Short mmCIF file of C-alpha atoms in Angstrom, two decimals:
data_model
loop_
_atom_site.label_atom_id
_atom_site.label_comp_id
_atom_site.label_asym_id
_atom_site.label_seq_id
_atom_site.Cartn_x
_atom_site.Cartn_y
_atom_site.Cartn_z
CA MET I 15 -64.00 -58.61 -63.61
CA ASP I 16 -64.24 -59.38 -60.11
CA VAL I 17 -60.59 -60.30 -59.99
CA ASN I 18 -59.63 -56.95 -61.51
CA ARG I 19 -61.68 -55.15 -59.01
CA HIS I 20 -60.16 -57.09 -56.16
CA LEU I 21 -56.73 -56.39 -57.52
CA THR I 22 -57.56 -52.73 -57.82
CA GLU I 23 -59.01 -52.65 -54.31
CA ALA I 24 -56.07 -54.59 -52.93
CA ARG I 25 -53.66 -52.27 -54.67
CA GLU I 26 -55.56 -49.28 -53.26
CA ARG I 27 -55.44 -50.74 -49.73
CA ILE I 28 -51.74 -51.48 -50.08
CA LEU I 29 -51.09 -47.97 -51.40
CA GLU I 30 -53.25 -46.48 -48.66
CA GLU I 31 -51.42 -48.56 -46.06
CA ALA I 32 -48.08 -47.53 -47.57
CA ARG I 33 -49.14 -43.85 -47.53
CA ARG I 34 -50.31 -44.14 -43.94
CA LYS I 35 -47.02 -45.85 -42.89
CA ALA I 36 -45.00 -43.35 -44.91
CA LYS I 37 -46.90 -40.50 -43.23
CA MET I 38 -46.23 -42.06 -39.79
CA ILE I 39 -42.56 -42.55 -40.65
CA VAL I 40 -42.28 -38.95 -41.85
CA GLU I 41 -44.09 -37.65 -38.75
CA GLU I 42 -41.83 -39.79 -36.51
CA ALA I 43 -38.76 -38.57 -38.38
CA GLU I 44 -39.93 -34.96 -38.02
CA ARG I 45 -40.48 -35.46 -34.26
CA GLU I 46 -37.02 -37.04 -33.92
CA ALA I 47 -35.50 -34.26 -36.02
CA GLU I 48 -37.22 -31.67 -33.82
CA ILE I 49 -35.86 -33.38 -30.68
CA ILE I 50 -32.36 -33.53 -32.22
CA VAL I 51 -32.58 -29.84 -33.20
CA LYS I 52 -33.77 -28.87 -29.69
CA LYS I 53 -30.97 -30.90 -28.08
CA ALA I 54 -28.46 -29.32 -30.46
CA GLU I 55 -29.79 -25.84 -29.64
CA GLU I 56 -29.65 -26.57 -25.89
CA GLU I 57 -26.13 -27.97 -26.24
CA TRP I 58 -25.10 -24.94 -28.30
CA LYS I 59 -26.62 -22.56 -25.70
CA LYS I 60 -24.91 -24.47 -22.88
CA ARG I 61 -21.54 -24.36 -24.66
CA ALA I 62 -22.03 -20.69 -25.54
CA MET I 63 -22.82 -19.95 -21.89
CA GLU I 64 -19.80 -21.96 -20.71
CA GLU I 65 -17.59 -20.16 -23.23
CA GLU I 66 -19.01 -16.81 -22.16
CA ASN I 67 -18.37 -17.67 -18.47
CA ARG I 68 -14.86 -18.88 -19.29
CA ILE I 69 -14.12 -15.66 -21.20
CA LEU I 70 -15.54 -13.53 -18.37
CA GLU I 71 -13.55 -15.45 -15.74
CA GLU I 72 -10.40 -15.13 -17.83
CA ALA I 73 -11.04 -11.40 -18.23
CA ARG I 74 -11.58 -11.05 -14.46
CA ARG I 75 -8.32 -12.90 -13.74
CA GLU I 76 -6.46 -10.80 -16.29
CA ALA I 77 -7.90 -7.59 -14.83
CA ALA I 78 -7.02 -8.70 -11.28
CA LEU I 79 -3.45 -9.47 -12.38
CA LYS I 80 -3.12 -6.10 -14.09
CA ILE I 81 -4.52 -4.28 -11.06
CA SER I 82 -2.22 -6.23 -8.75
CA GLU I 83 0.80 -5.46 -10.94
CA ALA I 84 -0.16 -1.78 -11.14
CA ARG I 85 -0.47 -1.63 -7.34
CA ARG I 86 2.87 -3.39 -6.93
CA LEU I 87 4.58 -0.98 -9.32
CA SER I 88 2.91 1.96 -7.60
CA ARG I 89 4.11 0.79 -4.16
CA LEU I 90 7.58 0.19 -5.58
CA ARG I 91 7.71 3.66 -7.14
CA ILE I 92 6.47 5.28 -3.91
CA SER I 93 9.02 3.28 -1.89
CA GLN I 94 11.80 4.31 -4.27
CA GLU I 95 10.78 7.97 -4.02
CA MET I 96 10.66 7.74 -0.22
CA ALA I 97 14.12 6.12 -0.18
CA SER I 98 15.40 8.85 -2.48
CA ILE I 99 14.08 11.58 -0.17
CA ILE I 100 15.61 9.87 2.88
CA ASP I 101 18.91 9.46 0.99
CA GLU I 102 18.88 13.18 0.28
CA LEU I 103 18.24 14.00 3.94
CA PHE I 104 21.22 11.90 5.04
CA LYS I 105 23.43 13.38 2.29
CA GLN I 106 22.58 16.83 3.62
CA ALA I 107 23.45 15.68 7.15
CA GLU I 108 26.74 14.24 5.87
CA ASN I 109 27.53 17.46 4.01
CA GLY I 110 26.85 19.37 7.24
CA LEU I 111 29.54 17.27 8.95
CA ASN I 112 32.01 18.29 6.25
CA HIS I 113 31.48 21.97 7.09
CA LEU I 114 32.19 21.88 10.83
CA ASP I 115 34.60 24.54 12.05
CA LEU I 116 37.78 23.58 13.95
CA LEU I 117 36.25 24.02 17.43
CA GLU I 118 33.24 21.88 16.50
CA VAL I 119 35.53 19.18 15.05
CA GLU I 120 37.68 19.16 18.20
CA LYS I 121 34.63 18.94 20.48
CA SER I 122 33.14 16.16 18.30
CA LEU I 123 36.39 14.14 18.32
CA GLU I 124 36.74 14.52 22.08
CA ASN I 125 33.16 13.31 22.63
CA LEU I 126 33.67 10.35 20.26
CA LEU I 127 36.96 9.44 21.98
CA THR I 128 35.37 9.60 25.44
CA ASP I 129 32.52 7.39 24.18
CA SER I 130 34.97 4.91 22.56
CA LEU I 131 37.08 4.64 25.73
CA LYS I 132 34.06 3.08 27.48
CA TYR I 133 34.59 -0.05 25.33
CA VAL I 134 38.40 -0.26 25.39
CA ASP I 135 40.59 -0.93 28.46
CA LYS I 136 43.99 -0.07 27.00
CA PRO I 137 43.89 2.16 23.92
CA ARG I 138 46.80 1.65 21.55
CA LYS I 139 45.98 3.57 18.38
CA VAL I 140 43.43 6.13 17.13
CA TYR I 141 42.65 6.41 13.43
CA VAL I 142 41.34 9.76 12.19
CA SER I 143 41.09 11.53 8.86
CA GLU I 144 44.34 13.08 7.59
CA LYS I 145 43.08 16.59 8.41
CA ASP I 146 42.32 15.66 12.06
CA VAL I 147 45.66 14.05 13.05
CA GLU I 148 47.05 17.11 14.88
CA THR I 149 43.73 17.90 16.55
CA MET I 150 43.53 14.33 17.90
CA ARG I 151 47.11 14.57 19.26
CA ARG I 152 46.12 17.71 21.20
CA ILE I 153 43.03 15.98 22.60
CA LEU I 154 44.99 12.87 23.65
CA SER I 155 47.65 15.04 25.31
CA ARG I 156 45.00 17.05 27.18
CA LEU I 157 43.33 13.79 28.40
CA GLY I 158 46.66 12.30 29.53
CA LEU I 159 46.70 9.73 26.71
CA GLY I 160 49.82 11.02 24.92
CA HIS I 161 51.14 7.44 24.65
CA VAL I 162 48.29 6.52 22.22
CA GLU I 163 49.44 6.54 18.59
CA VAL I 164 47.48 8.64 16.06
CA ALA I 165 47.31 7.38 12.47
CA PRO I 166 45.58 8.75 9.38
CA ALA I 167 42.73 6.69 7.90
CA GLU I 168 40.46 7.07 4.91
CA ILE I 169 37.44 8.30 6.82
CA ARG I 170 35.65 11.62 6.52
CA GLY I 171 35.66 12.36 10.19
CA GLY I 172 35.27 10.88 13.61
CA LEU I 173 37.64 8.15 14.76
CA ILE I 174 38.36 4.46 15.06
CA LEU I 175 39.93 3.42 18.35
CA GLU I 176 42.06 0.27 18.58
CA SER I 177 42.91 -1.44 21.87
CA GLU I 178 46.13 -3.27 22.67
CA SER I 179 44.20 -6.54 22.33
CA GLY I 180 43.07 -5.60 18.79
CA ILE I 181 39.46 -4.58 19.54
CA LEU I 182 38.25 -1.82 17.21
CA VAL I 183 35.59 0.71 18.14
CA ASP I 184 34.38 2.42 14.98
CA ASN I 185 33.08 5.87 15.80
CA SER I 186 33.74 7.30 12.37
CA TYR I 187 31.13 9.65 10.99
CA GLU I 188 30.36 7.10 8.28
CA SER I 189 29.58 4.28 10.73
CA ARG I 190 27.62 6.60 13.04
CA LEU I 191 25.59 7.84 10.08
CA LYS I 192 24.86 4.22 9.09
CA LEU I 193 23.66 3.47 12.63
CA ALA I 194 21.64 6.67 12.71
CA ARG I 195 20.13 5.84 9.35
CA ARG I 196 19.05 2.37 10.52
CA ALA I 197 17.53 3.79 13.68
CA LEU I 198 16.01 6.95 12.20
CA THR I 199 14.66 5.79 8.83
CA PRO I 200 11.47 4.27 10.30
CA LEU I 201 10.90 7.40 12.39
CA ILE I 202 11.50 9.67 9.40
CA ARG I 203 9.09 7.61 7.27
CA LYS I 204 6.45 7.80 9.98
CA LYS I 205 6.97 11.53 10.50
CA LEU I 206 6.91 12.38 6.77
CA TRP I 207 4.31 9.92 5.49
CA GLY I 208 2.37 8.77 8.54
#
C-alpha cells in the first residue's frame, strides 16, 4: 500500500507542479499579452496622431493655396478693372482729339511741326491725315517751307515728318497718345487709387 500511496503522492506533486508551472506560464503570457496590447495601443495612438497631424498640415497647405489663389485672382481682377478705367480715360481723350475745330487743328499741327523740325535738318515730306492735307500746305507756306511735300497717311491726326536722309519723326496723335499713356498711367493710378 505504501507504493500506491507514494504513487498517489508523486502524482499529486507532479500535478501540483504542473498546475504551478501552468499558472506561471499563463501569468507570464498574460503579462506579455498586456505589454503587446499596450505597445499596440501606443503605436495606434502614435499613428493616429501622425495621421491627424498629416491631415491638418495638408488642410493648412490646401487652405494657404486657396487663399493665395483667391488673392491672386482678386489682384488680377482689380488690375483688369484699373486698366479698363484707364483705357476709357484715354479713349475719351482720343475722342476729344477727333472733335477739334479747324483753328484748333491748325494750331496743333503747327505746334507739332515746329516740335518735329527740332529733330530734322532738311524736311522732305510731311504725312498727315487726308482731311488735314490742305491745312498743312497752308502752314508750310506760312513758315516758308513750301518746298516740303505733303502726303496723306492713315493717321487720325498730327503728323509724321520725314527728312531728306530718311529720318522719321512721328508726331501723330496715336504715337503721342501712346507716349502720354506710358508716362501718365502710373500717375493716373496713383492719383485714382493711391
